[in-house]
Amino acid sequence: MINFKELATEFQTPLYVYDFDYMTQQFNALKEAFRGRKSILCYAIKANSNLSVVNHFASMGSGADCVSIGEVRRALLAGVPSYKVIFSGVGKSDDEIREAIESDILYINLESEAELGRVELIAKELGRVARISIRVNPNIDPKTHPYISTGLHANKFGVDLNRAKRMYILAKNSANLDPVGIHFHIGSQLTQLEPIRESAVIVSDLVRSLKVLDIELKFFDIGGGLGVTYKDEATIAPYDYAQAILSTLTGLDLTIVCEPGRFLTANSGYFLTKVLYEKQNGDKRFVVVDGAMNDLLRPSLYNAYHKIEAITASQSEPSKADVVGPVCESGDFFAKDRELPQLEHNDLLVIHSAGSYGFGMGSNYNTRGRSAEVAVQNGEARLIRKRESFEDLIALEKEFLPSAK
Ligand SMILES: *Cc1c(COP(=O)(O)O)cnc(C)c1O
C-alpha cells in the first residue's frame, strides 16, 4: 500500500506518483504471454515518457516505440539500445528522418507513400540503407472512443492494403530501403479482442502475399492498444491477446513486436491533489482542488473516467459533486457528479489510473508549473522529476523583455 498522505506531505501537491513494481508486473505478464515465440516489447514512450520510467522498462529488456525524434532521444538516453527503437507517426520531418537513420534504430514505420519517398531520398543522401516497416490501415473498427481509434480509413493513420503492397515493392527495389517489418495499430484502450484478431488476419495475409513476391519480412508489429480498467471495463487477458495474434501466423517465421503503452503504465499512476475549498452554485456542489486540466487532461479531452479516492476525516454522507481545478475553463474538471463526502481544506484526493497520458499531456496553461513526479519501488519513494518553478516557465522568454537588454 502506498502512503499517499505521506507522499503529499513530503513532495507537495499536485503530484504524480508511479508504482514501479506494478509496471514490472504488467511488463512480465505481457512478456510471459508471448513466451516460446520470438518477441520484443517496445514500450510506447508517449504513454509516460519520464526518463526514469523509460529506464525502468529498458532495464527489463524493453525496446521503445517513439512518435517523435524527441522520444527517440529519450529512449536512447534512458538506456534503450538503438536496435530496439522504433519510430512511428504520420508526420516525420526531414530532420527527424535523418537523425533516425543515423541513430541506426530497428526500423522506421512508414505511414504514406510520400514518406517512403522522403526516407529513401534522405537515406540516399546519407549513403545508408534505412530499415523500414509499413503501417497498414486494416479498416477495422476497434470499438473504442473515436478520438483514440486509428485503424479506419477515416483516420489519418497508416496506408490501405493495395498501397502498402505497392510500397513494399518500391522498397524492395530500392538500394536505400530495406523492408523488414509490417505494422498495424488500430486504436487505444481496446477492450475487444475480435477487431485485433481480424486485423492480424488481414495483415498476416498481406505478409503471405509479399512472400510470394520474394519480400521476406522479419517483424510483425502488432502495435499497442491493450485496454485497462478505469472504472469497470472488462479487459483482454494478455494470454488471449497473444494467442489470437499467434493463431494468424501459422507457417510464418516472424518476430512479434508489441508496443504497449497504457497497459504498462496507466494503473501504475496516481495523481494527488489537495482540496482548496468546497463551493455551491445554487444546488450544484463543487470541490475545488489544486490540480487542474493542465496536469491531467484526459477528463477534459475525452470525458475520461478516473476513480477518485478521498483521504479525509470526514464522516459525512457522500453526495454528488463536480471536482474542478483552478484553470479558467469550464472544461477544467476531473469528475462530474461524483459521490464524495463533505471535504475540508487540505483533504487529499487520489485520482487513479493516471500513469498514462497524464503528465505527458500536461501544459503550462495559466502559467502553472507542471507537477513533480515520484516513483515508488520496493516501498521506497524517490523524486523522478522536479516540480516546475516560475523561473522554469519564463526561462525562454525572459531575455526578450526590454528591461533585460
Ligand atoms: C499510442 C501508440 C501506442 C500505444 O498505445 P496504448 O494504447 O497506450 O497501448 C502504440 N503504438 C503506436 C503506433 C501508437 O501510436
Coordinates of C-alpha atoms in Angstrom, one line a residue, residues 71-387:
E71 CA 11.1 10.4 -27.9
V72 CA 13.8 8.6 -29.8
R73 CA 16.4 10.7 -27.9
R74 CA 14.6 10.0 -24.6
A75 CA 14.7 6.2 -25.3
L76 CA 18.4 6.2 -26.2
L77 CA 19.3 8.5 -23.2
A78 CA 17.3 6.2 -20.9
G79 CA 19.3 3.2 -22.0
V80 CA 17.2 1.5 -24.7
P81 CA 19.6 0.0 -27.2
S82 CA 19.1 1.6 -30.7
Y83 CA 18.3 -1.9 -32.2
K84 CA 15.2 -1.9 -30.1
V85 CA 13.9 1.5 -31.0
I86 CA 11.0 2.0 -33.5
F87 CA 10.0 5.4 -34.9
S88 CA 6.3 5.7 -35.8
G89 CA 3.9 8.6 -36.6
V90 CA 2.2 10.2 -39.7
G91 CA 4.3 13.3 -39.9
K92 CA 8.1 13.0 -39.6
S93 CA 10.2 15.9 -40.6
D94 CA 13.3 15.5 -42.8
D95 CA 15.5 16.3 -39.8
E96 CA 13.7 13.6 -37.8
I97 CA 14.1 11.1 -40.5
R98 CA 17.8 11.9 -40.9
E99 CA 18.5 11.5 -37.2
A100 CA 16.5 8.3 -37.0
I101 CA 18.6 6.8 -39.9
E102 CA 21.8 8.0 -38.4
S103 CA 20.9 6.6 -35.0
D104 CA 20.6 3.1 -36.6
I105 CA 17.3 2.3 -35.0
L106 CA 15.4 -1.0 -35.6
Y107 CA 13.1 0.5 -38.2
I108 CA 11.0 3.5 -39.2
N109 CA 7.3 2.8 -39.5
L110 CA 6.1 4.5 -42.7
E111 CA 2.6 5.8 -42.9
S112 CA 2.4 7.1 -46.5
E113 CA 3.9 6.8 -50.0
A114 CA 5.1 10.3 -49.8
E115 CA 7.0 9.4 -46.6
L116 CA 8.6 6.4 -48.3
G117 CA 9.9 8.8 -50.9
R118 CA 11.4 11.2 -48.3
V119 CA 13.0 8.4 -46.3
E120 CA 14.5 6.9 -49.5
L121 CA 15.9 10.2 -50.6
I122 CA 17.4 11.0 -47.2
A123 CA 18.9 7.5 -46.9
K124 CA 20.5 8.0 -50.3
E125 CA 21.9 11.4 -49.3
L126 CA 23.4 9.8 -46.2
G127 CA 24.7 6.8 -48.2
R128 CA 22.7 4.5 -45.9
V129 CA 20.1 1.8 -46.1
A130 CA 17.1 2.6 -44.0
R131 CA 15.2 -0.3 -42.4
I132 CA 11.5 0.3 -42.8
S133 CA 8.2 -1.2 -41.8
I134 CA 4.8 -0.1 -43.2
R135 CA 1.9 0.8 -41.1
V136 CA -1.2 -0.9 -42.7
N137 CA -4.6 0.5 -42.0
P138 CA -6.8 -2.6 -42.0
N139 CA -10.0 -0.5 -41.9
I140 CA -11.3 -2.3 -38.8
D141 CA -13.5 -0.5 -36.2
P142 CA -11.7 -1.0 -32.9
K143 CA -14.9 -0.1 -30.9
T144 CA -13.2 2.4 -28.7
H145 CA -13.5 6.2 -28.2
P146 CA -13.5 7.9 -31.6
Y147 CA -10.5 10.1 -30.6
I148 CA -8.4 7.1 -30.0
S149 CA -9.5 5.0 -32.9
T150 CA -6.8 4.8 -35.6
G151 CA -7.4 1.7 -37.8
L152 CA -10.2 3.0 -40.0
H153 CA -9.7 4.6 -43.4
A154 CA -11.4 7.7 -41.9
N155 CA -8.4 8.0 -39.5
K156 CA -5.2 9.7 -40.7
F157 CA -3.0 6.7 -39.8
G158 CA -1.4 4.0 -42.0
V159 CA -2.0 3.1 -45.6
D160 CA -4.5 0.8 -47.3
L161 CA -3.6 -2.7 -48.3
N162 CA -3.1 -2.1 -52.0
R163 CA -0.9 1.0 -51.4
A164 CA 1.1 -1.0 -48.8
K165 CA 1.8 -3.7 -51.3
R166 CA 3.0 -1.1 -53.9
M167 CA 5.2 0.5 -51.3
Y168 CA 6.8 -2.9 -50.3
I169 CA 7.6 -3.5 -54.0
L170 CA 9.1 0.0 -54.3
A171 CA 11.1 -0.5 -51.1
K172 CA 12.4 -3.9 -52.2
N173 CA 13.6 -2.4 -55.5
S174 CA 15.3 0.5 -53.7
A175 CA 19.0 0.4 -52.9
N176 CA 18.4 2.6 -49.9
L177 CA 15.5 0.9 -48.3
D178 CA 15.2 -2.5 -46.5
P179 CA 11.7 -3.6 -45.8
V180 CA 11.9 -5.6 -42.6
G181 CA 8.5 -5.2 -40.9
I182 CA 4.8 -4.7 -41.1
H183 CA 2.8 -2.8 -38.6
F184 CA -0.7 -2.1 -37.5
H185 CA -2.2 -0.3 -34.5
I186 CA -5.9 0.1 -34.7
G187 CA -6.5 2.2 -31.6
S188 CA -6.1 2.6 -27.9
Q189 CA -7.9 1.4 -24.9
L190 CA -9.0 -1.7 -26.8
T191 CA -11.3 -4.0 -24.8
Q192 CA -12.4 -6.3 -27.5
L193 CA -10.3 -9.0 -29.0
E194 CA -12.1 -9.6 -32.2
P195 CA -11.1 -6.4 -34.0
I196 CA -7.4 -7.1 -33.2
R197 CA -7.7 -10.7 -34.4
E198 CA -9.4 -9.6 -37.6
S199 CA -6.7 -7.0 -38.2
A200 CA -4.0 -9.6 -37.6
V201 CA -5.7 -11.9 -40.2
I202 CA -5.7 -9.2 -42.8
V203 CA -2.1 -8.1 -42.1
S204 CA -0.7 -11.7 -42.0
D205 CA -2.4 -12.4 -45.3
L206 CA -0.5 -9.4 -46.7
V207 CA 2.7 -10.9 -45.3
R208 CA 2.0 -14.1 -47.2
S209 CA 1.3 -12.4 -50.4
L210 CA 4.5 -10.4 -50.1
K211 CA 6.4 -13.7 -49.5
V212 CA 5.2 -14.8 -52.9
L213 CA 6.9 -11.7 -54.3
D214 CA 10.1 -12.6 -52.6
I215 CA 9.7 -9.9 -49.9
E216 CA 10.5 -11.6 -46.7
L217 CA 9.6 -9.6 -43.6
K218 CA 11.1 -10.3 -40.2
F219 CA 8.9 -8.3 -37.8
F220 CA 5.2 -8.5 -37.3
D221 CA 4.4 -5.3 -35.3
I222 CA 1.0 -5.6 -33.7
G223 CA 1.0 -2.1 -32.2
G224 CA -0.2 -1.4 -28.8
G225 CA -3.7 -0.5 -27.6
L226 CA -4.4 -3.1 -24.9
G227 CA -7.1 -1.6 -22.7
V228 CA -7.1 -1.3 -19.0
T229 CA -9.8 -0.9 -16.3
Y230 CA -10.5 2.7 -15.4
K231 CA -14.0 2.0 -13.9
D232 CA -15.4 -1.4 -14.5
E233 CA -14.4 -2.2 -18.1
A234 CA -13.7 -5.9 -18.8
T235 CA -10.3 -6.1 -20.5
I236 CA -8.4 -8.6 -22.7
A237 CA -6.2 -11.1 -20.9
P238 CA -2.6 -11.0 -22.2
Y239 CA -2.6 -14.7 -22.9
D240 CA -5.8 -14.5 -25.0
Y241 CA -4.3 -11.5 -26.9
A242 CA -1.1 -13.3 -27.7
Q243 CA -3.0 -16.5 -28.7
A244 CA -5.3 -14.5 -31.0
I245 CA -2.3 -12.9 -32.8
L246 CA -0.2 -16.1 -32.9
S247 CA -3.1 -18.1 -34.4
T248 CA -3.0 -15.9 -37.5
L249 CA 0.7 -16.5 -38.1
T250 CA 0.9 -20.3 -38.9
G251 CA 3.6 -21.1 -41.3
L252 CA 5.3 -17.7 -40.8
D253 CA 8.6 -17.2 -39.0
L254 CA 8.2 -13.7 -37.6
T255 CA 9.4 -11.8 -34.6
I256 CA 6.4 -10.3 -32.8
V257 CA 6.8 -6.7 -31.9
C258 CA 4.3 -5.3 -29.4
E259 CA 4.0 -1.6 -28.5
P260 CA 2.1 -1.4 -25.2
G261 CA 1.7 1.9 -23.5
R262 CA -1.3 2.3 -21.4
F263 CA -1.3 -1.4 -20.4
L264 CA 2.1 -1.0 -18.7
T265 CA 1.7 2.4 -17.0
A266 CA -2.0 3.6 -16.7
N267 CA -2.8 1.8 -13.5
S268 CA 0.6 2.3 -12.0
G269 CA -0.1 6.0 -11.7
Y270 CA -1.9 8.2 -9.2
F271 CA -2.4 11.9 -9.3
L272 CA -2.5 13.5 -5.9
T273 CA -4.4 16.8 -5.5
K274 CA -5.5 18.7 -2.4
V275 CA -8.9 20.2 -1.7
L276 CA -8.8 24.0 -1.6
Y277 CA -12.5 24.7 -0.9
E278 CA -16.0 23.5 -1.5
K279 CA -18.5 25.8 -3.1
Q280 CA -22.1 25.7 -4.1
N281 CA -23.8 27.4 -7.1
G282 CA -27.5 27.1 -6.5
D283 CA -27.9 23.4 -5.9
K284 CA -24.7 22.5 -7.6
R285 CA -21.8 21.3 -5.5
F286 CA -18.2 21.8 -6.5
V287 CA -15.0 20.6 -4.9
V288 CA -12.2 22.9 -6.0
V289 CA -8.7 21.3 -5.9
D290 CA -5.1 22.5 -6.5
G291 CA -4.6 20.2 -9.6
A292 CA -6.1 21.1 -13.0
M293 CA -6.6 20.2 -16.6
N294 CA -3.1 21.4 -17.3
D295 CA -1.9 18.5 -15.1
L296 CA -4.3 15.8 -16.2
L297 CA -6.2 16.5 -19.4
R298 CA -8.0 13.2 -20.0
P299 CA -11.3 14.1 -18.4
S300 CA -11.5 17.4 -20.3
L301 CA -10.3 15.9 -23.6
Y302 CA -12.2 12.6 -23.7
N303 CA -14.6 12.9 -20.9
A304 CA -12.4 10.1 -19.4
Y305 CA -13.4 8.5 -16.2
H306 CA -10.9 8.3 -13.3
K307 CA -11.7 6.8 -10.0
I308 CA -11.2 9.3 -7.2
E309 CA -10.4 8.3 -3.6
A310 CA -10.9 10.9 -0.9
I311 CA -8.5 10.8 2.1
T312 CA -10.3 12.7 4.7
A313 CA -11.5 12.5 8.3
S314 CA -15.0 13.5 7.2
Q315 CA -17.7 11.1 8.2
S316 CA -20.4 12.8 6.2
E317 CA -22.8 11.1 3.8
P318 CA -21.5 11.3 0.2
S319 CA -23.3 13.5 -2.2
K320 CA -22.7 14.4 -5.9
A321 CA -20.1 17.0 -6.7
D322 CA -18.0 18.2 -9.6
V323 CA -14.3 18.0 -8.9
V324 CA -12.8 21.1 -10.6
G325 CA -9.4 22.8 -10.9
P326 CA -8.4 26.5 -10.8
V327 CA -7.9 26.9 -14.5
C328 CA -10.1 29.4 -16.3
E329 CA -12.1 27.0 -18.5
S330 CA -15.4 25.3 -17.8
G331 CA -13.8 22.2 -19.2
D332 CA -11.4 22.1 -16.3
F333 CA -12.7 19.2 -14.3
F334 CA -11.6 15.7 -13.1
A335 CA -15.1 14.3 -12.5
K336 CA -18.8 15.3 -12.8
D337 CA -21.5 14.3 -10.4
R338 CA -19.2 12.1 -8.3
E339 CA -20.3 10.9 -4.9
L340 CA -18.0 12.4 -2.3
P341 CA -18.2 13.1 1.4
Q342 CA -18.1 16.8 2.5
L343 CA -14.4 17.7 2.2
E344 CA -12.2 20.1 4.2
H345 CA -9.4 22.4 3.1
N346 CA -6.2 20.2 2.6
D347 CA -8.0 16.9 2.4
L348 CA -6.3 14.8 -0.3
L349 CA -7.9 13.4 -3.4
V350 CA -6.1 10.5 -5.1
I351 CA -7.0 10.3 -8.8
H352 CA -6.4 6.7 -10.0
S353 CA -5.2 5.3 -13.4
A354 CA -3.2 8.5 -14.1
G355 CA 0.1 6.8 -15.2
S356 CA -0.6 7.0 -19.0
Y357 CA -1.4 10.1 -21.0
G358 CA -1.3 12.1 -17.8
F359 CA 1.8 14.1 -17.1
G360 CA 2.8 13.9 -20.8
M361 CA -0.3 15.7 -22.0
G362 CA 0.2 18.4 -19.4
S363 CA 0.9 22.0 -20.3
N364 CA 1.7 25.3 -18.6
Y365 CA -1.6 26.9 -19.4
N366 CA -2.5 29.7 -16.9
T367 CA 1.3 29.8 -16.1
R368 CA 1.0 26.8 -13.9
G369 CA 4.2 24.8 -13.4
R370 CA 3.9 21.1 -14.1
S371 CA 3.7 18.7 -11.1
A372 CA 6.5 16.8 -9.7
E373 CA 6.8 13.1 -10.4
V374 CA 7.6 10.4 -7.9
A375 CA 8.5 6.7 -8.3
V376 CA 7.6 4.2 -5.6
Q377 CA 9.6 0.9 -5.8
N378 CA 10.2 -1.7 -3.1
G379 CA 8.5 0.5 -0.6
E380 CA 10.8 3.5 -1.2
A381 CA 9.7 6.8 -2.8
R382 CA 12.1 8.9 -4.9
L383 CA 11.7 12.1 -6.9
I384 CA 12.0 11.5 -10.7
R385 CA 11.1 14.9 -11.9
K386 CA 11.2 18.2 -10.0
R387 CA 8.2 20.5 -9.8

